[in-house]
Amino acid sequence: MFKRPHARQPHPQPLSKGEGSDMLQDTPASTNNAPAITPAEHSQPHPQSDMLQDTLASTNNAPAITPAEHSTHQPHPQSDMLQDTLTSTNNAAAITPAEHSTPLSYGEGLGVRLLFVFDLCREQAGLKDVDINSRGSRHNSLLAILSVGAARLLSETEAMAVVAQRMPDFYKEPDCRQLIHDFYAKYHDDSKIMSATVQRINARAEQLAQQQQGKDEKAHDDECDDEAETSETATPANPTNAESTIPPIPGLKQSLTGVPEQMRMPALCALLPMAAAYADDVTFRYCDGREQRLGLMSIVVGEQASGKSVCKDIIDLWRQPMDEDDEQGRRKEDEWKKKRKNRRANEKLDPEPEVLIRDVPITISCSTLLKRLKNAQGHTLYSFCSELDTLRKTNGAGSWSSKYDIYRLAFDHDEWGQDYNSDQAESGMVSVGYNWTILGTYGALGKCFKGENIENGLSSRVIVSEMPDSAFAPMPTFQDRKDRDAQAILDAVGTLRAKHGFVDTPRLRKAIAQWVEDKRQQALQRIDRVMDTYRRRAAVIGMRCGVVACLLSGEMETKHVIDFALMMAEYVLQEQCRLFGDVLRKQYAADADDTRRNSKNRAVFDRLADTFTSHDILALKTDITDSTARNIIRRWHEAGWVVPVPRQKGEKSRKYKKTKAQPSQCRTVAPSHL
């Protein structure tokens, strides 16, 4: 039911010196003094690093490559280009140290960006420290790099050129070019939304390319620099610099120190409910004008032994002050229970102490949870569970099954209660302030979030994040957290606990309102009910995460705070749609008595003819009813996208015509700080 990342194959041979993330320091630098290649010179020796620019230049107007053309050697413009490229690669001259220190020319900015994209995707695929050119595994290595985002950010022609640079031996074989062509033919779709990971890679590549261009211009203007300074100028920024990807939010940045790059987003998602629980006396105004509180819940999912314990290590640091406060209350409660157990038959016992205990186990019973909430004095409770399967087993039947209802109420701090005649059970009504973080496997997630818990709204209230795929991956390396980082975390806890009352965030509110409107138009254009459903609470979650960041930043709505909120909203939407979208879509289809659904994720509006009827929409989108199609047309008409066509005599269905006004494009968020 739930999608897993593609498994990677082992790559036993380590990178030699100059490979991995340092490749960018050599390849672009060697291309500056190379002469331009004319068509007659394709078969002559030339530096291999010039191949990228020549390949891109020679393929702008080339027709698409068919599988037949890949497998044969028939004359074809693009096939000739590839053969010429291979010929020039085979006879390429060796790159000398002097060529390494040569800065990039001004016309190579595009090629440098493509190289950055490839290398960042290689790192995202977990292949930074392995030899991607190793025989027996290079096929899967290239598949992994294309799958994580390279095929989304590079055209097929650009991918061919970059692979020729980064995997020259493999590129010489026809199987490599056939693999790239088949991958793009089957999986490449520009109409799909960019995932948060692809957005981060794209933003980082653009940033590095701009930095490189600035360094090249500086090197060109300063002719008096010595060779060492020129070499330093020609060195591209390190795309694997982890510090630049940490969101510059006090407390959050230090929490992720020492955590491997690919695990930082799951660790951040696990941390946010804990941070929000400390700011439990803060309210803010959402885009709809109503005040809200900081209720957050998150689930981090991954295969067994995928490194989910990194989340627990960070949570333990953050909940240390809460546990210290709870220790006194638990000691009083234990003393009273001991006295009750040892009291005599007629001995009068003091009433049970009403103690404040906020850190509660996820397996807490409904009666005990009610008691804790009654004694919470307005504070938010918090639970951490390292196994989602534990929650599923305890909440499986009986009164425990109502815990799922409590979780939904906790998202908005709604009221919940119960009444029993027995004095042994707790009775009363409370406002549910309850945040939690749970770790689990895909199997447990599938059992816990079946059709019922997805359709009833619990799935849209949860931040869900995936650990990186650990299949055949090298062991991740963690770094020690410094004392000043631990102190910064404790200072962040103190900052959140000290905040009280209403916090006004007009800039954040405006940004989230624009984001959710963009997603509404995008969902309307695609007639994607799943996206339309999940976008609403994804915006709420993003806003709440932004408020937490704002509090940690001294209640200042900085650009980092705005970017952080938009990044979280986008990430939550993508993960919810990917993990829960199919199940929710099937539920919608079942409700409409139509089990067929259109798997094409492209804009229905663009696929319609200039003049169409509601029956044309039903033919393209089989999981909606006729009344839904008419309602969609009505909204298109209100948005100015279509106008009704006067009915002709004998026409049964009303026709509509597209206007010149096209649907506005959704704004994508480039989370450059995570």
Short mmCIF file of N, CA and C in Angstrom, two decimals, residues 364-505:
data_model
loop_
_atom_site.label_atom_id
_atom_site.label_comp_id
_atom_site.label_asym_id
_atom_site.label_seq_id
_atom_site.Cartn_x
_atom_site.Cartn_y
_atom_site.Cartn_z
N ILE A 364 -0.94 5.10 27.23
CA ILE A 364 -1.77 5.57 28.34
C ILE A 364 -3.23 5.26 28.06
N SER A 365 -3.95 4.86 29.11
CA SER A 365 -5.37 4.55 28.96
C SER A 365 -6.17 5.84 28.82
N CYS A 366 -7.41 5.70 28.37
CA CYS A 366 -8.26 6.88 28.18
C CYS A 366 -8.57 7.55 29.52
N SER A 367 -8.82 6.75 30.57
CA SER A 367 -9.13 7.33 31.89
C SER A 367 -7.93 8.07 32.46
N THR A 368 -6.75 7.47 32.35
CA THR A 368 -5.56 8.14 32.87
C THR A 368 -5.24 9.38 32.04
N LEU A 369 -5.44 9.30 30.74
CA LEU A 369 -5.21 10.48 29.90
C LEU A 369 -6.16 11.60 30.28
N LEU A 370 -7.40 11.26 30.57
CA LEU A 370 -8.36 12.28 31.00
C LEU A 370 -7.91 12.92 32.32
N LYS A 371 -7.40 12.09 33.23
CA LYS A 371 -6.92 12.62 34.52
C LYS A 371 -5.72 13.54 34.30
N ARG A 372 -4.79 13.14 33.44
CA ARG A 372 -3.62 13.98 33.18
C ARG A 372 -4.03 15.31 32.55
N LEU A 373 -4.99 15.26 31.64
CA LEU A 373 -5.45 16.50 31.00
C LEU A 373 -6.17 17.41 31.98
N LYS A 374 -6.92 16.82 32.92
CA LYS A 374 -7.61 17.63 33.93
C LYS A 374 -6.62 18.33 34.84
N ASN A 375 -5.49 17.69 35.11
CA ASN A 375 -4.48 18.27 35.99
C ASN A 375 -3.39 19.03 35.23
N ALA A 376 -3.57 19.19 33.92
CA ALA A 376 -2.51 19.79 33.11
C ALA A 376 -2.39 21.30 33.29
N GLN A 377 -3.40 21.95 33.88
CA GLN A 377 -3.37 23.39 34.12
C GLN A 377 -3.18 24.19 32.82
N GLY A 378 -3.78 23.67 31.75
CA GLY A 378 -3.70 24.36 30.47
C GLY A 378 -2.49 24.01 29.64
N HIS A 379 -1.60 23.18 30.15
CA HIS A 379 -0.41 22.79 29.41
C HIS A 379 -0.72 21.67 28.42
N THR A 380 0.17 21.50 27.46
CA THR A 380 0.04 20.44 26.45
C THR A 380 0.85 19.22 26.88
N LEU A 381 0.23 18.04 26.81
CA LEU A 381 0.94 16.81 27.10
C LEU A 381 1.73 16.37 25.88
N TYR A 382 2.69 15.47 26.13
CA TYR A 382 3.53 14.99 25.04
C TYR A 382 3.85 13.52 25.23
N SER A 383 3.87 12.78 24.11
CA SER A 383 4.24 11.35 24.13
C SER A 383 5.24 11.08 23.02
N PHE A 384 6.18 10.19 23.33
CA PHE A 384 7.11 9.70 22.32
C PHE A 384 7.08 8.19 22.34
N CYS A 385 6.99 7.58 21.15
CA CYS A 385 6.94 6.13 21.03
C CYS A 385 7.88 5.71 19.90
N SER A 386 8.76 4.77 20.19
CA SER A 386 9.73 4.33 19.19
C SER A 386 9.19 3.23 18.29
N GLU A 387 7.98 2.72 18.56
CA GLU A 387 7.40 1.67 17.73
C GLU A 387 5.93 1.96 17.47
N LEU A 388 5.59 2.26 16.25
CA LEU A 388 4.20 2.52 15.87
C LEU A 388 3.33 1.29 16.07
N ASP A 389 3.92 0.12 15.94
CA ASP A 389 3.15 -1.11 16.11
C ASP A 389 2.62 -1.24 17.54
N THR A 390 3.34 -0.66 18.51
CA THR A 390 2.85 -0.66 19.90
C THR A 390 1.55 0.11 20.01
N LEU A 391 1.49 1.25 19.37
CA LEU A 391 0.25 2.05 19.37
C LEU A 391 -0.88 1.28 18.70
N ARG A 392 -0.59 0.63 17.59
CA ARG A 392 -1.64 -0.10 16.87
C ARG A 392 -2.22 -1.21 17.72
N LYS A 393 -1.38 -1.92 18.45
CA LYS A 393 -1.86 -3.03 19.27
C LYS A 393 -2.70 -2.56 20.45
N THR A 394 -2.26 -1.49 21.11
CA THR A 394 -3.00 -1.02 22.29
C THR A 394 -4.28 -0.30 21.92
N ASN A 395 -4.32 0.31 20.74
CA ASN A 395 -5.52 1.05 20.33
C ASN A 395 -6.39 0.23 19.39
N GLY A 396 -6.24 -1.08 19.41
CA GLY A 396 -6.92 -1.90 18.42
C GLY A 396 -8.38 -2.15 18.69
N ALA A 397 -8.80 -2.20 19.94
CA ALA A 397 -10.19 -2.61 20.22
C ALA A 397 -10.66 -1.98 21.52
N GLY A 398 -11.95 -2.12 21.76
CA GLY A 398 -12.55 -1.63 23.00
C GLY A 398 -12.50 -0.12 23.10
N SER A 399 -12.50 0.38 24.34
CA SER A 399 -12.47 1.82 24.56
C SER A 399 -11.16 2.44 24.10
N TRP A 400 -10.12 1.62 23.97
CA TRP A 400 -8.84 2.14 23.51
C TRP A 400 -8.93 2.67 22.08
N SER A 401 -9.83 2.12 21.30
CA SER A 401 -9.95 2.56 19.91
C SER A 401 -10.37 4.01 19.79
N SER A 402 -10.93 4.57 20.86
CA SER A 402 -11.32 5.98 20.83
C SER A 402 -10.11 6.90 20.91
N LYS A 403 -8.92 6.33 21.14
CA LYS A 403 -7.71 7.16 21.17
C LYS A 403 -7.50 7.87 19.83
N TYR A 404 -7.86 7.20 18.74
CA TYR A 404 -7.73 7.84 17.43
C TYR A 404 -8.63 9.07 17.33
N ASP A 405 -9.80 9.02 17.94
CA ASP A 405 -10.67 10.19 17.99
C ASP A 405 -10.03 11.31 18.80
N ILE A 406 -9.36 10.93 19.88
CA ILE A 406 -8.70 11.93 20.73
C ILE A 406 -7.58 12.62 19.96
N TYR A 407 -6.85 11.86 19.15
CA TYR A 407 -5.77 12.45 18.37
C TYR A 407 -6.31 13.50 17.40
N ARG A 408 -7.43 13.21 16.78
CA ARG A 408 -8.01 14.19 15.84
C ARG A 408 -8.45 15.45 16.59
N LEU A 409 -9.01 15.28 17.77
CA LEU A 409 -9.44 16.44 18.56
C LEU A 409 -8.25 17.25 19.05
N ALA A 410 -7.14 16.56 19.33
CA ALA A 410 -5.97 17.26 19.86
C ALA A 410 -5.36 18.22 18.84
N PHE A 411 -5.57 17.98 17.56
CA PHE A 411 -4.99 18.84 16.54
C PHE A 411 -5.47 20.28 16.70
N ASP A 412 -6.73 20.47 17.09
CA ASP A 412 -7.29 21.81 17.26
C ASP A 412 -7.64 22.14 18.70
N HIS A 413 -7.14 21.33 19.65
CA HIS A 413 -7.42 21.54 21.07
C HIS A 413 -8.93 21.57 21.34
N ASP A 414 -9.65 20.65 20.70
CA ASP A 414 -11.09 20.56 20.93
C ASP A 414 -11.39 19.86 22.24
N GLU A 415 -12.67 19.86 22.61
CA GLU A 415 -13.07 19.25 23.89
C GLU A 415 -13.35 17.76 23.71
N TRP A 416 -13.06 17.03 24.76
CA TRP A 416 -13.33 15.59 24.80
C TRP A 416 -13.57 15.20 26.25
N GLY A 417 -14.38 14.18 26.45
CA GLY A 417 -14.64 13.73 27.82
C GLY A 417 -15.40 12.43 27.83
N GLN A 418 -15.67 11.94 29.04
CA GLN A 418 -16.42 10.71 29.23
C GLN A 418 -17.07 10.76 30.60
N ASP A 419 -18.16 10.03 30.76
CA ASP A 419 -18.89 9.96 32.02
C ASP A 419 -19.13 8.50 32.38
N TYR A 420 -18.73 8.12 33.60
CA TYR A 420 -18.94 6.77 34.09
C TYR A 420 -19.56 6.84 35.48
N ASN A 421 -20.39 5.85 35.79
CA ASN A 421 -20.98 5.77 37.13
C ASN A 421 -19.97 5.33 38.17
N SER A 422 -19.00 4.53 37.77
CA SER A 422 -18.02 3.99 38.70
C SER A 422 -17.03 5.05 39.13
N ASP A 423 -16.65 5.00 40.41
CA ASP A 423 -15.63 5.92 40.91
C ASP A 423 -14.23 5.52 40.47
N GLN A 424 -14.09 4.29 39.98
CA GLN A 424 -12.78 3.82 39.57
C GLN A 424 -12.33 4.42 38.24
N ALA A 425 -13.29 4.87 37.45
CA ALA A 425 -12.98 5.46 36.15
C ALA A 425 -13.10 6.97 36.23
N GLU A 426 -12.24 7.64 35.49
CA GLU A 426 -12.23 9.10 35.48
C GLU A 426 -13.36 9.62 34.59
N SER A 427 -14.01 10.68 35.05
CA SER A 427 -15.09 11.30 34.28
C SER A 427 -14.83 12.80 34.20
N GLY A 428 -15.35 13.42 33.13
CA GLY A 428 -15.21 14.86 33.00
C GLY A 428 -15.01 15.27 31.55
N MET A 429 -14.91 16.60 31.34
CA MET A 429 -14.68 17.19 30.03
C MET A 429 -13.42 18.05 30.09
N VAL A 430 -12.60 17.94 29.07
CA VAL A 430 -11.34 18.69 29.03
C VAL A 430 -11.08 19.19 27.62
N SER A 431 -10.20 20.18 27.51
CA SER A 431 -9.66 20.61 26.23
C SER A 431 -8.40 19.79 25.97
N VAL A 432 -8.37 19.11 24.84
CA VAL A 432 -7.30 18.15 24.57
C VAL A 432 -6.10 18.88 23.97
N GLY A 433 -5.06 19.06 24.79
CA GLY A 433 -3.76 19.55 24.33
C GLY A 433 -2.77 18.40 24.39
N TYR A 434 -2.51 17.78 23.26
CA TYR A 434 -1.74 16.53 23.28
C TYR A 434 -0.95 16.41 21.98
N ASN A 435 0.37 16.55 22.06
CA ASN A 435 1.26 16.37 20.91
C ASN A 435 2.02 15.05 21.07
N TRP A 436 2.42 14.45 19.95
CA TRP A 436 3.21 13.22 20.05
C TRP A 436 4.08 13.02 18.82
N THR A 437 5.10 12.18 19.01
CA THR A 437 6.01 11.75 17.95
C THR A 437 6.13 10.24 18.01
N ILE A 438 5.96 9.56 16.88
CA ILE A 438 6.01 8.10 16.82
C ILE A 438 6.91 7.68 15.67
N LEU A 439 7.72 6.66 15.91
CA LEU A 439 8.56 6.06 14.89
C LEU A 439 7.99 4.69 14.53
N GLY A 440 8.15 4.27 13.28
CA GLY A 440 7.60 2.97 12.90
C GLY A 440 8.03 2.54 11.52
N THR A 441 7.62 1.36 11.15
CA THR A 441 7.93 0.79 9.84
C THR A 441 6.76 1.00 8.88
N TYR A 442 6.99 0.71 7.61
CA TYR A 442 5.94 0.85 6.61
C TYR A 442 4.78 -0.11 6.89
N GLY A 443 5.11 -1.32 7.35
CA GLY A 443 4.06 -2.28 7.64
C GLY A 443 3.14 -1.81 8.74
N ALA A 444 3.73 -1.26 9.82
CA ALA A 444 2.92 -0.74 10.91
C ALA A 444 2.09 0.46 10.47
N LEU A 445 2.67 1.30 9.61
CA LEU A 445 1.92 2.46 9.11
C LEU A 445 0.72 2.00 8.29
N GLY A 446 0.92 0.97 7.47
CA GLY A 446 -0.19 0.47 6.66
C GLY A 446 -1.31 -0.12 7.49
N LYS A 447 -0.96 -0.79 8.60
CA LYS A 447 -1.98 -1.38 9.47
C LYS A 447 -2.68 -0.33 10.31
N CYS A 448 -1.95 0.71 10.69
CA CYS A 448 -2.54 1.75 11.54
C CYS A 448 -3.40 2.71 10.73
N PHE A 449 -2.95 3.04 9.52
CA PHE A 449 -3.69 3.98 8.69
C PHE A 449 -4.33 3.23 7.53
N LYS A 450 -5.41 2.58 7.84
CA LYS A 450 -6.22 1.93 6.81
C LYS A 450 -7.22 2.94 6.27
N GLY A 451 -8.18 2.46 5.50
CA GLY A 451 -9.13 3.37 4.88
C GLY A 451 -9.85 4.25 5.87
N GLU A 452 -10.18 3.71 7.05
CA GLU A 452 -10.96 4.48 8.02
C GLU A 452 -10.17 5.67 8.56
N ASN A 453 -8.92 5.43 9.01
CA ASN A 453 -8.13 6.50 9.59
C ASN A 453 -7.57 7.46 8.57
N ILE A 454 -7.69 7.14 7.30
CA ILE A 454 -7.28 8.07 6.25
C ILE A 454 -8.46 8.94 5.83
N GLU A 455 -9.62 8.32 5.67
CA GLU A 455 -10.79 9.07 5.22
C GLU A 455 -11.35 9.97 6.32
N ASN A 456 -11.18 9.57 7.59
CA ASN A 456 -11.78 10.36 8.68
C ASN A 456 -10.96 11.58 9.06
N GLY A 457 -9.81 11.80 8.44
CA GLY A 457 -9.07 13.03 8.64
C GLY A 457 -7.83 12.93 9.50
N LEU A 458 -7.55 11.77 10.09
CA LEU A 458 -6.36 11.66 10.93
C LEU A 458 -5.09 11.79 10.10
N SER A 459 -5.09 11.22 8.89
CA SER A 459 -3.88 11.27 8.05
C SER A 459 -3.50 12.69 7.67
N SER A 460 -4.48 13.57 7.50
CA SER A 460 -4.17 14.95 7.10
C SER A 460 -3.70 15.80 8.27
N ARG A 461 -3.85 15.30 9.49
CA ARG A 461 -3.43 16.05 10.68
C ARG A 461 -2.02 15.69 11.14
N VAL A 462 -1.39 14.72 10.49
CA VAL A 462 -0.11 14.18 10.95
C VAL A 462 1.01 14.59 9.99
N ILE A 463 2.13 15.03 10.55
CA ILE A 463 3.35 15.21 9.77
C ILE A 463 3.95 13.82 9.58
N VAL A 464 4.09 13.39 8.36
CA VAL A 464 4.69 12.08 8.09
C VAL A 464 5.98 12.29 7.30
N SER A 465 7.03 11.62 7.75
CA SER A 465 8.34 11.78 7.12
C SER A 465 8.99 10.41 6.97
N GLU A 466 9.78 10.25 5.92
CA GLU A 466 10.41 8.97 5.63
C GLU A 466 11.92 9.04 5.86
N MET A 467 12.44 8.01 6.50
CA MET A 467 13.89 7.87 6.62
C MET A 467 14.46 7.51 5.26
N PRO A 468 15.72 7.86 4.99
CA PRO A 468 16.33 7.48 3.70
C PRO A 468 16.45 5.97 3.59
N ASP A 469 16.36 5.48 2.38
CA ASP A 469 16.46 4.04 2.14
C ASP A 469 17.86 3.56 2.52
N SER A 470 17.93 2.54 3.37
CA SER A 470 19.21 2.04 3.87
C SER A 470 19.62 0.74 3.21
N ALA A 471 18.88 0.28 2.21
CA ALA A 471 19.21 -0.98 1.56
C ALA A 471 20.53 -0.86 0.82
N PHE A 472 21.49 -1.70 1.17
CA PHE A 472 22.81 -1.77 0.55
C PHE A 472 23.58 -0.45 0.66
N ALA A 473 23.19 0.41 1.56
CA ALA A 473 23.85 1.70 1.72
C ALA A 473 24.96 1.59 2.76
N PRO A 474 26.04 2.37 2.60
CA PRO A 474 27.09 2.34 3.61
C PRO A 474 26.59 2.89 4.94
N MET A 475 27.26 2.51 6.00
CA MET A 475 26.85 2.94 7.33
C MET A 475 26.99 4.46 7.47
N PRO A 476 25.95 5.15 7.92
CA PRO A 476 26.05 6.61 8.10
C PRO A 476 27.00 6.95 9.24
N THR A 477 27.61 8.10 9.14
CA THR A 477 28.56 8.56 10.15
C THR A 477 27.97 9.73 10.90
N PHE A 478 27.92 9.61 12.23
CA PHE A 478 27.41 10.68 13.09
C PHE A 478 28.58 11.41 13.74
N GLN A 479 28.36 12.65 14.05
CA GLN A 479 29.37 13.46 14.73
C GLN A 479 28.87 13.86 16.10
N ASP A 480 29.80 14.05 17.02
CA ASP A 480 29.44 14.42 18.38
C ASP A 480 28.86 15.83 18.41
N ARG A 481 27.89 16.00 19.28
CA ARG A 481 27.30 17.32 19.47
C ARG A 481 28.09 18.06 20.54
N LYS A 482 28.45 19.27 20.26
CA LYS A 482 29.27 20.05 21.18
C LYS A 482 28.43 20.58 22.34
N ASP A 483 29.12 20.96 23.40
CA ASP A 483 28.43 21.45 24.60
C ASP A 483 27.63 22.71 24.30
N ARG A 484 28.17 23.57 23.44
CA ARG A 484 27.45 24.80 23.13
C ARG A 484 26.16 24.52 22.36
N ASP A 485 26.14 23.42 21.59
CA ASP A 485 24.90 23.06 20.89
C ASP A 485 23.85 22.57 21.87
N ALA A 486 24.28 21.76 22.85
CA ALA A 486 23.34 21.30 23.87
C ALA A 486 22.79 22.47 24.68
N GLN A 487 23.64 23.44 24.97
CA GLN A 487 23.18 24.61 25.70
C GLN A 487 22.22 25.44 24.86
N ALA A 488 22.46 25.52 23.55
CA ALA A 488 21.54 26.25 22.67
C ALA A 488 20.17 25.59 22.64
N ILE A 489 20.13 24.26 22.73
CA ILE A 489 18.84 23.56 22.77
C ILE A 489 18.10 23.89 24.06
N LEU A 490 18.81 23.88 25.18
CA LEU A 490 18.17 24.23 26.46
C LEU A 490 17.70 25.68 26.45
N ASP A 491 18.47 26.56 25.82
CA ASP A 491 18.04 27.96 25.71
C ASP A 491 16.78 28.08 24.85
N ALA A 492 16.70 27.26 23.79
CA ALA A 492 15.50 27.28 22.94
C ALA A 492 14.28 26.80 23.73
N VAL A 493 14.46 25.78 24.56
CA VAL A 493 13.36 25.31 25.40
C VAL A 493 12.90 26.43 26.33
N GLY A 494 13.87 27.11 26.95
CA GLY A 494 13.50 28.22 27.83
C GLY A 494 12.79 29.34 27.10
N THR A 495 13.19 29.60 25.86
CA THR A 495 12.53 30.64 25.07
C THR A 495 11.07 30.29 24.80
N LEU A 496 10.83 29.05 24.40
CA LEU A 496 9.46 28.64 24.09
C LEU A 496 8.58 28.61 25.34
N ARG A 497 9.12 28.18 26.45
CA ARG A 497 8.32 28.12 27.69
C ARG A 497 7.98 29.50 28.21
N ALA A 498 8.80 30.48 27.87
CA ALA A 498 8.57 31.84 28.37
C ALA A 498 7.56 32.61 27.54
N LYS A 499 7.16 32.08 26.38
CA LYS A 499 6.23 32.79 25.51
C LYS A 499 4.79 32.56 25.97
N HIS A 500 4.02 33.63 26.01
CA HIS A 500 2.62 33.55 26.45
C HIS A 500 1.77 34.50 25.60
N GLY A 501 0.50 34.13 25.47
CA GLY A 501 -0.46 35.01 24.83
C GLY A 501 -0.45 34.96 23.31
N PHE A 502 -1.02 35.99 22.72
CA PHE A 502 -1.22 36.05 21.28
C PHE A 502 0.04 36.57 20.59
N VAL A 503 0.41 35.93 19.48
CA VAL A 503 1.55 36.34 18.66
C VAL A 503 1.02 36.65 17.27
N ASP A 504 1.23 37.87 16.82
CA ASP A 504 0.73 38.29 15.51
C ASP A 504 1.81 38.07 14.46
N THR A 505 1.45 37.38 13.39
CA THR A 505 2.41 37.07 12.32
C THR A 505 1.78 37.40 10.97
#
